[in-house]
Tab-separated table of C-alpha atoms and ligand atoms in Angstrom:
chain	number	residue	atom	x	y	z
T	10	MET	CA	0.000	0.000	0.000
T	11	LEU	CA	1.368	3.392	-0.959
T	12	ASN	CA	0.081	6.579	0.670
T	13	ILE	CA	1.056	9.981	-0.611
T	14	VAL	CA	0.689	12.924	1.744
T	15	ILE	CA	0.999	16.366	0.187
T	16	LEU	CA	1.644	19.221	2.598
T	17	ALA	CA	-0.263	22.313	1.557
T	18	ALA	CA	-1.362	24.046	4.730
T	19	GLY	CA	1.267	26.786	4.851
T	20	LEU	CA	0.406	30.438	4.444
T	21	GLY	CA	2.793	31.472	1.696
T	22	LYS	CA	3.101	34.940	3.173
T	23	ARG	CA	5.832	36.051	0.766
T	24	MET	CA	3.542	35.568	-2.218
T	25	GLN	CA	1.721	38.720	-1.036
T	26	SER	CA	-1.520	37.236	-2.270
T	27	ASP	CA	-5.072	36.391	-1.244
T	28	LEU	CA	-4.842	33.207	-3.280
T	29	PRO	CA	-3.557	30.190	-1.306
T	30	LYS	CA	-0.002	29.531	-2.437
T	31	VAL	CA	-0.578	26.046	-3.860
T	32	LEU	CA	-3.267	27.457	-6.170
T	33	HIS	CA	-0.820	29.836	-7.807
T	34	PRO	CA	-0.224	28.646	-11.350
T	35	LEU	CA	2.799	27.182	-12.947
T	36	ALA	CA	2.519	26.631	-16.704
T	37	GLY	CA	-1.162	27.516	-16.516
T	38	LYS	CA	-2.295	25.223	-13.734
T	39	PRO	CA	-2.088	25.305	-9.944
T	40	MET	CA	1.169	24.144	-8.409
T	41	LEU	CA	-0.766	21.539	-6.459
T	42	ALA	CA	-2.171	20.121	-9.710
T	43	HIS	CA	1.382	19.432	-10.891
T	44	VAL	CA	2.206	17.630	-7.653
T	45	LEU	CA	-0.974	15.570	-7.920
T	46	GLU	CA	-0.261	14.580	-11.520
T	47	ASN	CA	3.211	13.393	-10.705
T	48	ALA	CA	1.950	11.642	-7.570
T	49	ARG	CA	-0.753	9.757	-9.463
T	50	ARG	CA	1.792	8.286	-11.852
T	51	LEU	CA	3.086	6.242	-8.900
T	52	ASN	CA	-0.343	4.561	-8.655
T	53	PRO	CA	-0.774	5.264	-4.947
T	54	ASP	CA	-3.559	3.636	-2.958
T	55	ARG	CA	-4.357	6.928	-1.306
T	56	ILE	CA	-3.570	10.604	-1.776
T	57	ILE	CA	-4.053	12.929	1.182
T	58	VAL	CA	-3.647	16.674	0.865
T	59	VAL	CA	-3.107	18.530	4.144
T	60	VAL	CA	-4.814	21.918	3.907
T	61	GLY	CA	-4.935	24.813	6.343
T	62	HIS	CA	-4.631	28.356	5.043
T	63	GLY	CA	-7.354	28.888	2.468
T	64	ALA	CA	-8.475	25.283	3.009
T	65	GLU	CA	-11.909	25.772	1.469
T	66	ARG	CA	-10.531	27.376	-1.672
T	67	VAL	CA	-8.000	24.619	-2.124
T	68	LYS	CA	-10.657	21.935	-1.621
T	69	ASP	CA	-13.027	23.696	-4.029
T	70	ALA	CA	-10.350	23.906	-6.691
T	71	PHE	CA	-9.994	20.106	-6.642
T	72	ALA	CA	-13.583	19.189	-5.750
T	73	ASP	CA	-13.967	17.231	-9.003
T	74	GLN	CA	-11.036	14.926	-8.234
T	75	ALA	CA	-12.603	12.174	-6.157
T	76	ASP	CA	-9.379	10.323	-5.412
T	77	ILE	CA	-8.083	13.106	-3.157
T	78	HIS	CA	-8.624	12.942	0.594
T	79	PHE	CA	-8.211	16.154	2.549
T	80	ALA	CA	-6.923	16.551	6.098
T	81	LEU	CA	-7.242	19.847	7.905
T	82	GLN	CA	-4.352	21.353	9.847
T	83	VAL	CA	-5.329	24.355	11.977
T	84	PRO	CA	-3.191	25.886	13.349
T	85	GLN	CA	0.019	24.973	11.518
T	86	GLN	CA	2.532	23.664	14.035
T	87	GLY	CA	5.120	22.238	11.708
T	88	THR	CA	5.647	19.583	9.082
T	89	ALA	CA	5.360	16.632	11.510
T	90	HIS	CA	2.150	18.074	12.882
T	91	ALA	CA	0.856	18.368	9.308
T	92	VAL	CA	1.549	14.706	8.536
T	93	GLN	CA	-0.016	13.760	11.861
T	94	MET	CA	-3.258	15.385	10.744
T	95	ALA	CA	-3.229	12.987	7.796
T	96	ALA	CA	-2.303	9.946	9.892
T	97	PRO	CA	-5.879	8.725	10.559
T	98	LEU	CA	-6.462	8.610	6.794
T	99	LEU	CA	-3.376	6.535	5.969
T	100	VAL	CA	-4.157	3.079	4.627
T	101	ALA	CA	-2.141	-0.002	5.515
T	102	GLY	CA	-2.194	-3.557	4.277
T	103	THR	CA	-0.757	-6.689	5.780
T	104	SER	CA	2.239	-7.023	3.491
T	105	GLY	CA	4.764	-4.935	5.384
T	106	GLY	CA	5.416	-3.076	2.153
T	107	ASP	CA	3.278	-0.205	3.328
T	108	ALA	CA	4.860	3.151	2.742
T	109	THR	CA	3.951	6.806	3.047
T	110	LEU	CA	5.559	9.334	0.743
T	111	VAL	CA	5.512	12.984	1.816
T	112	LEU	CA	5.508	15.712	-0.844
T	113	TYR	CA	5.137	19.495	-0.657
T	114	GLY	CA	2.351	21.314	-2.490
T	115	ASP	CA	4.727	24.185	-3.198
T	116	VAL	CA	7.425	22.009	-4.776
T	117	PRO	CA	5.508	21.418	-7.988
T	118	LEU	CA	7.991	19.910	-10.387
T	119	VAL	CA	9.391	16.840	-8.719
T	120	GLN	CA	9.262	14.209	-11.441
T	121	THR	CA	7.822	10.718	-11.135
T	122	GLU	CA	11.168	9.152	-12.109
T	123	THR	CA	12.864	10.838	-9.148
T	124	LEU	CA	10.102	9.770	-6.765
T	125	GLN	CA	10.320	6.214	-8.055
T	126	ARG	CA	14.051	6.255	-7.393
T	127	LEU	CA	13.363	7.420	-3.816
T	128	LEU	CA	10.797	4.644	-3.304
T	129	ASN	CA	13.267	2.065	-4.594
T	130	ALA	CA	16.004	3.422	-2.333
T	131	ARG	CA	14.055	2.934	0.862
T	132	GLU	CA	14.236	-0.882	0.748
T	133	GLN	CA	12.516	-1.861	4.026
T	134	GLY	CA	13.401	1.373	5.821
T	135	MET	CA	12.929	5.008	5.053
T	136	ALA	CA	14.535	7.311	2.504
T	137	VAL	CA	15.012	11.029	2.139
T	138	LEU	CA	15.486	12.992	-1.052
T	139	THR	CA	18.600	15.088	-0.660
T	140	GLU	CA	20.785	17.279	-2.803
T	141	THR	CA	24.028	19.157	-2.521
T	142	LEU	CA	23.851	22.924	-2.837
T	143	ALA	CA	26.559	25.558	-3.256
T	144	ASP	CA	24.567	27.709	-0.827
T	145	PRO	CA	22.645	25.520	1.629
T	146	THR	CA	21.497	28.456	3.777
T	147	GLY	CA	18.030	27.982	5.224
T	148	TYR	CA	17.693	24.279	4.490
T	149	GLY	CA	17.748	21.351	6.881
T	150	ARG	CA	21.188	19.692	6.727
T	151	ILE	CA	21.804	15.983	6.275
T	152	VAL	CA	24.047	14.722	9.055
T	153	ARG	CA	25.914	11.495	8.266
T	154	ASN	CA	28.090	9.337	10.512
T	155	GLN	CA	31.644	8.236	9.738
T	156	GLN	CA	30.315	5.313	7.734
T	157	GLY	CA	28.455	7.836	5.604
T	158	GLU	CA	25.026	6.737	6.856
T	159	VAL	CA	22.317	9.345	7.327
T	160	ILE	CA	21.671	9.674	11.066
T	161	ARG	CA	19.873	12.973	11.523
T	162	ILE	CA	18.530	16.090	9.875
T	163	VAL	CA	19.203	19.363	11.602
T	164	GLU	CA	17.268	22.486	10.677
T	165	HIS	CA	19.302	25.557	9.727
T	166	LYS	CA	18.102	27.466	12.758
T	167	ASP	CA	19.114	24.658	15.120
T	168	ALA	CA	22.435	23.814	13.471
T	169	SER	CA	25.908	24.329	14.899
T	170	PRO	CA	28.572	26.193	12.873
T	171	ASP	CA	30.036	22.811	11.845
T	172	GLU	CA	26.641	21.643	10.687
T	173	HIS	CA	26.110	24.881	8.762
T	174	ALA	CA	29.101	23.850	6.662
T	175	ILE	CA	27.248	20.732	5.437
T	176	ALA	CA	26.248	21.220	1.805
T	177	GLU	CA	23.904	18.232	1.566
T	178	VAL	CA	20.364	19.413	2.295
T	179	ASN	CA	16.940	17.977	2.900
T	180	THR	CA	14.537	18.636	0.028
T	181	GLY	CA	11.685	17.849	2.416
T	182	ILE	CA	10.510	14.866	0.388
T	183	LEU	CA	10.755	11.535	2.181
T	184	VAL	CA	9.239	8.076	2.342
T	185	ALA	CA	8.817	5.905	5.432
T	186	PRO	CA	7.056	2.676	6.465
T	187	THR	CA	3.535	3.754	7.378
T	188	GLY	CA	3.345	1.966	10.741
T	189	ASN	CA	6.708	3.295	11.925
T	190	LEU	CA	5.900	6.771	10.693
T	191	LYS	CA	2.724	6.932	12.800
T	192	ASP	CA	4.691	5.817	15.832
T	193	TRP	CA	7.486	8.335	15.222
T	194	LEU	CA	5.037	11.186	14.699
T	195	SER	CA	3.599	10.546	18.159
T	196	ARG	CA	7.097	10.708	19.648
T	197	ILE	CA	8.194	14.007	18.041
T	198	ASP	CA	8.272	17.094	20.305
T	199	ASN	CA	8.609	20.773	19.498
T	200	ASN	CA	11.703	21.373	21.557
T	201	ASN	CA	13.640	23.384	18.966
T	202	ALA	CA	14.518	26.857	17.764
T	203	GLN	CA	11.153	27.334	16.021
T	204	GLY	CA	8.919	25.598	18.574
T	205	GLU	CA	7.556	23.435	15.740
T	206	TYR	CA	7.014	19.734	15.264
T	207	TYR	CA	9.661	18.839	12.694
T	208	LEU	CA	8.993	15.963	10.330
T	209	THR	CA	12.742	15.789	9.857
T	210	ASP	CA	13.001	14.284	13.352
T	211	VAL	CA	11.736	10.967	11.974
T	212	VAL	CA	15.262	10.380	10.688
T	213	SER	CA	16.900	10.129	14.112
T	214	LEU	CA	13.921	8.133	15.424
T	215	SER	CA	14.348	5.660	12.592
T	216	VAL	CA	18.030	5.274	13.446
T	217	GLN	CA	17.115	4.824	17.138
T	218	ASP	CA	14.720	2.024	16.163
T	219	GLY	CA	17.444	0.337	14.144
T	220	LEU	CA	15.888	1.058	10.771
T	221	PRO	CA	18.357	2.307	8.161
T	222	VAL	CA	17.816	5.684	6.492
T	223	HIS	CA	18.654	5.818	2.801
T	224	ALA	CA	19.088	8.833	0.572
T	225	ALA	CA	18.310	9.438	-3.076
T	226	GLN	CA	18.919	12.445	-5.298
T	227	PRO	CA	16.690	14.123	-7.898
T	228	SER	CA	17.554	13.826	-11.592
T	229	ALA	CA	17.718	17.609	-11.864
T	230	LEU	CA	17.978	20.352	-9.293
T	231	TRP	CA	14.930	22.304	-10.492
T	232	GLU	CA	12.709	19.363	-9.559
T	233	THR	CA	13.029	20.183	-5.884
T	234	LEU	CA	12.849	23.961	-6.081
T	235	GLY	CA	10.063	25.322	-3.937
T	236	VAL	CA	8.025	28.443	-4.498
T	237	ASN	CA	7.910	30.932	-1.642
T	238	SER	CA	7.720	34.189	-3.611
T	239	ARG	CA	6.604	35.536	-6.963
T	240	ILE	CA	10.239	35.721	-7.999
T	241	GLN	CA	10.732	32.024	-7.342
T	242	GLN	CA	7.448	31.318	-9.116
T	243	ALA	CA	8.634	33.207	-12.206
T	244	GLN	CA	12.025	31.505	-12.107
T	245	LEU	CA	10.493	28.056	-11.804
T	246	GLU	CA	8.116	28.860	-14.648
T	247	ARG	CA	11.111	29.565	-16.905
T	248	HIS	CA	12.859	26.386	-15.730
T	249	TRP	CA	9.820	24.350	-16.592
T	250	GLN	CA	9.205	26.073	-19.922
T	251	GLY	CA	12.843	25.459	-20.797
T	252	GLU	CA	12.422	21.807	-19.888
T	253	GLN	CA	9.254	21.463	-21.986
T	254	ALA	CA	10.962	23.179	-24.917
T	255	ARG	CA	13.961	20.866	-24.534
T	256	ARG	CA	11.717	17.791	-24.734
T	257	LEU	CA	10.045	19.088	-27.915
T	258	LEU	CA	13.382	20.029	-29.497
T	259	GLU	CA	14.659	16.533	-28.769
T	260	ALA	CA	11.568	15.129	-30.445
T	261	GLY	CA	12.389	17.104	-33.611
T	262	VAL	CA	10.291	20.247	-33.279
T	263	THR	CA	11.911	23.561	-34.276
T	264	ILE	CA	11.443	26.141	-31.547
T	265	VAL	CA	13.198	29.262	-32.757
T	266	ASP	CA	13.859	30.550	-29.247
T	267	PRO	CA	13.201	28.192	-26.318
T	268	ALA	CA	13.394	31.193	-23.977
T	269	ARG	CA	10.367	32.673	-25.728
T	270	PHE	CA	8.150	29.599	-25.713
T	271	ASP	CA	5.245	28.938	-23.372
T	272	LEU	CA	3.300	25.724	-23.090
T	273	ARG	CA	0.451	25.675	-20.605
T	274	GLY	CA	-0.958	22.275	-21.321
T	275	SER	CA	0.070	19.625	-23.797
T	276	LEU	CA	1.477	19.993	-27.276
T	277	VAL	CA	1.628	17.011	-29.593
T	278	CYS	CA	3.674	17.579	-32.742
T	279	GLY	CA	4.288	15.618	-35.906
T	280	ARG	CA	7.553	15.779	-37.841
T	281	ASP	CA	9.196	19.055	-38.815
T	282	VAL	CA	6.857	21.356	-36.988
T	283	PHE	CA	8.173	24.929	-36.808
T	284	ILE	CA	7.306	27.310	-33.979
T	285	ASP	CA	8.434	30.916	-34.122
T	286	VAL	CA	9.067	33.150	-31.106
T	287	GLY	CA	6.593	34.311	-28.495
T	288	CYS	CA	3.841	31.719	-28.977
T	289	VAL	CA	1.628	30.528	-26.135
T	290	PHE	CA	0.046	27.071	-26.310
T	291	GLU	CA	-2.735	26.209	-23.890
T	292	GLY	CA	-4.941	23.211	-23.229
T	293	ARG	CA	-4.386	20.416	-25.699
T	294	VAL	CA	-2.893	21.353	-29.049
T	295	GLU	CA	-2.044	18.935	-31.856
T	296	LEU	CA	0.073	20.009	-34.815
T	297	ALA	CA	0.513	17.540	-37.646
T	298	ASP	CA	3.622	17.160	-39.827
T	299	GLY	CA	5.090	20.333	-41.259
T	300	VAL	CA	2.807	22.788	-39.475
T	301	ARG	CA	4.388	26.250	-39.175
T	302	ILE	CA	3.341	28.672	-36.471
T	303	GLY	CA	4.414	32.282	-36.965
T	304	PRO	CA	5.521	34.588	-34.168
T	305	HIS	CA	3.290	35.672	-31.292
T	306	CYS	CA	0.358	33.339	-31.772
T	307	VAL	CA	-1.912	32.192	-28.942
T	308	ILE	CA	-3.274	28.715	-29.574
T	309	LYS	CA	-5.574	26.866	-27.208
T	310	ASP	CA	-7.289	23.492	-27.612
T	311	ALA	CA	-6.743	23.232	-31.346
T	312	VAL	CA	-5.904	20.627	-33.949
T	313	MET	CA	-4.091	21.394	-37.211
T	314	GLY	CA	-3.537	19.177	-40.216
T	315	ALA	CA	-0.303	18.623	-42.095
T	316	GLY	CA	1.340	21.584	-43.799
T	317	THR	CA	-0.967	24.195	-42.345
T	318	GLN	CA	0.601	27.606	-41.740
T	319	VAL	CA	-0.432	30.091	-39.122
T	320	GLU	CA	0.990	33.566	-39.629
T	321	ALA	CA	1.957	36.059	-36.942
T	322	PHE	CA	-0.369	37.356	-34.228
T	323	SER	CA	-3.159	34.860	-34.745
T	324	HIS	CA	-5.451	33.799	-31.904
T	325	ILE	CA	-6.924	30.326	-32.112
T	326	HIS	CA	-9.207	28.785	-29.519
T	327	GLU	CA	-11.151	25.497	-29.762
T	328	ALA	CA	-10.720	25.285	-33.477
T	329	LYS	CA	-10.050	22.538	-35.966
T	330	ILE	CA	-7.972	23.253	-39.044
T	331	ALA	CA	-7.422	20.702	-41.777
T	332	ASP	CA	-4.232	20.316	-43.814
T	333	GLN	CA	-2.521	22.902	-46.040
T	334	ALA	CA	-4.596	25.790	-44.715
T	335	ARG	CA	-3.304	29.357	-44.334
T	336	ILE	CA	-4.348	31.293	-41.267
T	337	GLY	CA	-3.465	34.891	-40.427
T	338	PRO	CA	-1.664	37.125	-39.874
T	339	TYR	CA	-4.036	38.581	-37.289
T	340	ALA	CA	-6.707	35.925	-37.646
T	341	ARG	CA	-9.068	34.986	-34.858
T	342	LEU	CA	-10.580	31.525	-34.748
T	343	ARG	CA	-13.067	31.066	-31.941
T	344	PRO	CA	-14.742	27.941	-30.548
T	345	GLY	CA	-16.307	25.791	-33.214
T	346	ALA	CA	-14.283	27.162	-36.114
T	347	ASP	CA	-13.788	24.279	-38.538
T	348	ILE	CA	-11.437	25.202	-41.345
T	349	GLY	CA	-11.178	22.927	-44.358
T	350	SER	CA	-8.184	21.764	-46.265
T	351	GLN	CA	-6.385	24.513	-48.245
T	352	ALA	CA	-8.739	27.169	-46.951
T	353	HIS	CA	-7.405	30.668	-46.270
T	354	VAL	CA	-8.325	32.882	-43.350
T	355	GLY	CA	-6.614	36.236	-43.579
T	356	ASN	CA	-6.057	39.327	-41.499
T	357	PHE	CA	-8.755	40.587	-39.154
T	358	VAL	CA	-11.068	37.731	-39.947
T	359	GLU	CA	-13.036	36.295	-37.029
T	360	ILE	CA	-14.681	32.904	-37.343
T	361	LYS	CA	-16.949	31.334	-34.727
T	362	LYS	CA	-18.974	28.089	-34.777
T	363	SER	CA	-18.647	27.891	-38.523
T	364	ARG	CA	-17.388	25.568	-41.167
T	365	LEU	CA	-15.219	27.016	-43.942
T	366	GLY	CA	-15.045	24.358	-46.624
T	367	GLN	CA	-12.095	23.091	-48.602
T	368	GLY	CA	-10.306	25.741	-50.644
T	369	SER	CA	-12.600	28.557	-49.476
T	370	LYS	CA	-11.125	31.947	-48.675
T	371	ALA	CA	-11.924	34.783	-46.315
T	372	ASN	CA	-8.853	36.887	-46.670
T	373	HIS	CA	-9.649	40.268	-45.173
T	374	LEU	CA	-11.743	41.889	-42.447
T	375	ALA	CA	-14.730	39.596	-42.004
T	376	TYR	CA	-16.975	38.170	-39.303
T	377	ILE	CA	-18.292	34.687	-39.859
T	378	GLY	CA	-20.472	33.276	-37.105
T	379	ASP	CA	-22.872	30.322	-37.145
T	380	ALA	CA	-22.249	29.709	-40.838
T	381	GLN	CA	-21.850	26.687	-43.055
T	382	ILE	CA	-19.666	27.610	-45.978
T	383	GLY	CA	-19.074	25.144	-48.769
T	384	GLU	CA	-16.020	24.574	-50.940
T	385	ARG	CA	-14.172	27.109	-53.120
T	386	VAL	CA	-16.236	29.977	-51.779
T	387	ASN	CA	-14.772	33.476	-51.852
T	388	ILE	CA	-15.750	35.736	-48.983
T	389	GLY	CA	-14.978	39.337	-49.926
T	390	ALA	CA	-13.386	41.890	-47.638
T	391	GLY	CA	-15.678	43.309	-45.006
T	392	THR	CA	-18.290	40.549	-45.186
T	393	ILE	CA	-20.372	40.072	-42.071
T	394	THR	CA	-22.796	37.362	-41.091
T	395	CYS	CA	-25.499	39.105	-39.054
T	396	ASN	CA	-26.141	36.040	-36.935
T	397	TYR	CA	-27.616	37.603	-33.823
T	398	ASP	CA	-30.780	39.624	-33.327
T	399	GLY	CA	-29.925	40.455	-29.752
T	400	VAL	CA	-31.712	37.371	-28.427
T	401	ASN	CA	-31.301	34.455	-30.801
T	402	LYS	CA	-28.594	33.238	-33.160
T	403	PHE	CA	-29.287	32.173	-36.721
T	404	GLN	CA	-27.462	30.180	-39.384
T	405	THR	CA	-26.019	31.390	-42.650
T	406	ILE	CA	-25.503	28.828	-45.378
T	407	ILE	CA	-23.254	29.514	-48.341
T	408	GLU	CA	-23.051	26.753	-50.890
T	409	ASP	CA	-20.054	25.659	-52.975
T	410	ASP	CA	-18.449	28.068	-55.448
T	411	ALA	CA	-20.407	31.100	-54.262
T	412	PHE	CA	-18.777	34.523	-54.463
T	413	ILE	CA	-19.641	37.037	-51.749
T	414	GLY	CA	-18.871	40.595	-52.868
T	415	SER	CA	-17.021	42.884	-50.501
T	416	ASP	CA	-18.826	44.660	-47.719
T	417	SER	CA	-21.848	42.387	-47.807
T	418	GLN	CA	-24.064	41.685	-44.830
T	419	LEU	CA	-25.821	38.354	-44.708
T	420	VAL	CA	-28.780	38.712	-42.380
T	421	ALA	CA	-29.353	35.212	-41.024
T	422	PRO	CA	-31.164	32.937	-41.388
T	423	VAL	CA	-30.242	33.119	-45.036
T	424	ARG	CA	-28.855	30.899	-47.786
T	425	VAL	CA	-26.638	31.634	-50.750
T	426	GLY	CA	-27.077	29.012	-53.416
T	427	GLN	CA	-24.368	27.122	-55.248
T	428	GLY	CA	-22.307	29.297	-57.570
T	429	ALA	CA	-24.310	32.419	-56.657
T	430	THR	CA	-22.670	35.821	-56.710
T	431	LEU	CA	-23.483	38.676	-54.344
T	432	GLY	CA	-22.676	42.139	-55.603
T	433	ALA	CA	-20.475	44.251	-53.390
T	434	GLY	CA	-22.338	46.024	-50.626
T	435	THR	CA	-25.318	43.688	-50.661
T	436	THR	CA	-27.470	43.420	-47.581
T	437	LEU	CA	-28.893	39.959	-48.051
T	438	THR	CA	-32.183	39.400	-46.238
T	439	LYS	CA	-33.654	36.732	-48.519
T	440	ASP	CA	-32.024	33.644	-50.015
T	441	ALA	CA	-29.829	34.241	-53.057
T	442	PRO	CA	-30.588	31.763	-55.832
T	443	ALA	CA	-27.884	29.478	-57.190
T	444	GLY	CA	-25.826	30.588	-60.164
T	445	GLN	CA	-27.185	34.149	-60.314
T	446	LEU	CA	-26.087	37.634	-59.347
T	447	THR	CA	-27.953	39.084	-56.420
T	448	ILE	CA	-27.368	42.677	-55.514
T	449	SER	CA	-29.246	44.906	-53.089
T	450	ARG	CA	-27.627	48.288	-53.306
T	451	PRO	CA	-29.401	51.179	-55.122
T	452	SER	CA	-28.025	51.659	-58.586
T	453	GLN	CA	-25.437	54.352	-59.071
T	454	LYS	CA	-26.420	57.713	-60.519
T	455	THR	CA	-24.599	60.899	-61.418
T	456	ILE	CA	-26.191	64.329	-60.956
T	457	GLU	CA	-25.185	66.515	-63.815
T	458	GLY	CA	-24.330	70.140	-63.245
T	459	TRP	CA	-24.132	69.696	-59.467
T	460	LEU	CA	-21.959	72.303	-57.751
T	461	ARG	CA	-20.129	72.071	-54.483
T	462	PRO	CA	-21.285	74.601	-51.915
T	463	ILE	CA	-18.964	77.581	-51.564
T	464	LYS	CA	-18.092	79.476	-48.439
T	465	LYS	CA	-20.110	82.631	-47.841
T	466	SER	CA	-17.824	85.672	-47.680
L	175	LIG	C1	11.379	22.203	5.464
L	175	LIG	C2	12.250	21.148	6.150
L	175	LIG	C3	13.720	21.398	5.817
L	175	LIG	C4	13.923	21.388	4.316
L	175	LIG	C5	12.968	22.401	3.653
L	175	LIG	C6	13.042	22.247	2.163
L	175	LIG	C7	11.141	20.579	8.258
L	175	LIG	C8	11.128	20.811	9.717
L	175	LIG	N1	12.066	21.249	7.567
L	175	LIG	O1	11.721	23.456	6.017
L	175	LIG	O2	14.541	20.406	6.398
L	175	LIG	O3	15.269	21.695	4.000
L	175	LIG	O4	11.623	22.159	4.067
L	175	LIG	O5	12.304	23.268	1.566
L	175	LIG	O6	10.345	19.819	7.765
L	175	LIG	N2	3.604	22.969	5.966
L	175	LIG	C9	2.355	22.605	6.406
L	175	LIG	N3	2.053	22.752	7.730
L	175	LIG	C10	2.934	23.243	8.624
L	175	LIG	C11	4.220	23.621	8.153
L	175	LIG	C12	4.513	23.464	6.826
L	175	LIG	O7	1.511	22.156	5.641
L	175	LIG	O8	2.587	23.345	9.799
L	175	LIG	C13	3.927	22.800	4.552
L	175	LIG	C14	4.200	24.123	3.854
L	175	LIG	O9	3.037	24.644	3.289
L	175	LIG	C15	5.222	23.729	2.818
L	175	LIG	C16	5.966	22.563	3.450
L	175	LIG	O10	5.123	22.069	4.468
L	175	LIG	O11	4.608	23.239	1.655
L	175	LIG	C17	7.307	22.965	4.034
L	175	LIG	O12	7.110	23.963	4.988
L	175	LIG	P1	8.155	25.126	5.179
L	175	LIG	O13	7.684	25.982	6.277
L	175	LIG	O14	8.417	25.759	3.869
L	175	LIG	O15	9.424	24.297	5.666
L	175	LIG	P2	10.883	24.811	5.790
L	175	LIG	O16	11.032	25.581	7.048
L	175	LIG	O17	11.292	25.444	4.539
L	176	LIG	CA1	9.910	26.174	2.227
């Protein structure tokens, strides 16, 4: 049986925020969500999150995740006290393999591989995740005996000058046999510089009970970085974005500048995808082979087919784009935009809940909402579907090979038949028959002999 206890009761005072610290985002989702995702990959039997400051908000934020148990810690009397609040919820089997892994809600990026290594290291005893820092100030220090065995952790504030010189620090993450842990927690006092119950005291108790304490190290240092301030949050964000960019680069994606790349979700790329600078990807985005994304695009929950190109400054949200399409610059695709193969969507064109069929083009300044547009249709500059009467929305249907003259308004519900042409400036209020020219503007006239007014002297 594996329990995972995530400590998330602390105040996070240095964030200078009303939002509980563990709800602050990293790569677009709460820090605690990252911890939970990595924790779940270990297939634990139980996950317990210890909440305190802002407990209700933290619980609400994860109310839809039924596998999480919450324990309340009020007031916060230290890390051992926090785990003790979770103790009644810990599950144990009969195997003796029962373990409890303690994670921090504000150390969001510890990777499953590192945690697995820690679990393997514990054997039948306990294990702590440690690392060696050039500047260990502030951290608990790992005290080893002459045989090199871990015997104790001493907090910075309680450490002697000799101990301050120790560069190996406690990351805070540890795993212990569940039964022993419960026993040790009940034996920990708060006789120390901070008057707190230190979880780190389980190490010396384990040694006292004759159980060896093992140590493991993270694969990378950033995995164990905690967030206590907005500066650390911003730094960790860049670490993580750099890591995500590195993984995509290794998989063959071109990212012109990994320092100007932001992924807040998942990005699945085919071969030879090209991503220019300053793009933000959110939710789940899939880019097929050869897709090119120009600079400064924001793309959320979208799928693009092979060879499609998105030019600079385009904004795409909940849209589907087939292969070989051209989008932008300055295009806006809103939820339900469904762009066909080889279609073009140009500058200042907004498309919502509409299908633009294969090879159709809307190249300049248009609004297309609630429309079904067939194949090879040309939508002239300035075309607007008037889909909304202030209360209800209506459909516009434009059949294959139609030509919509510039500056037309299509007052929905309305249909343009196959191969129909609308003259420029048409306000279409009735269906336009297939194959014919429909035009609604008054015919042009010239007034002969007309004189401009002149200024009275
Ligand atoms: C702790 C460790 C220290 C380690 C450091 C790594 C102890 C006594 N010390 O120190 O050895 O080097 O982390 O960052 O464990 N929390 C609660 N309830 C509490 C206190 C803390 O939930 O009563 C949570 C915090 O929200 C935070 C985590 O536990 O997520 C660590 O608490 P923090 O106060 O940051 O511990 P440190 O003093 O930094
Ligand atoms: Ca801390």
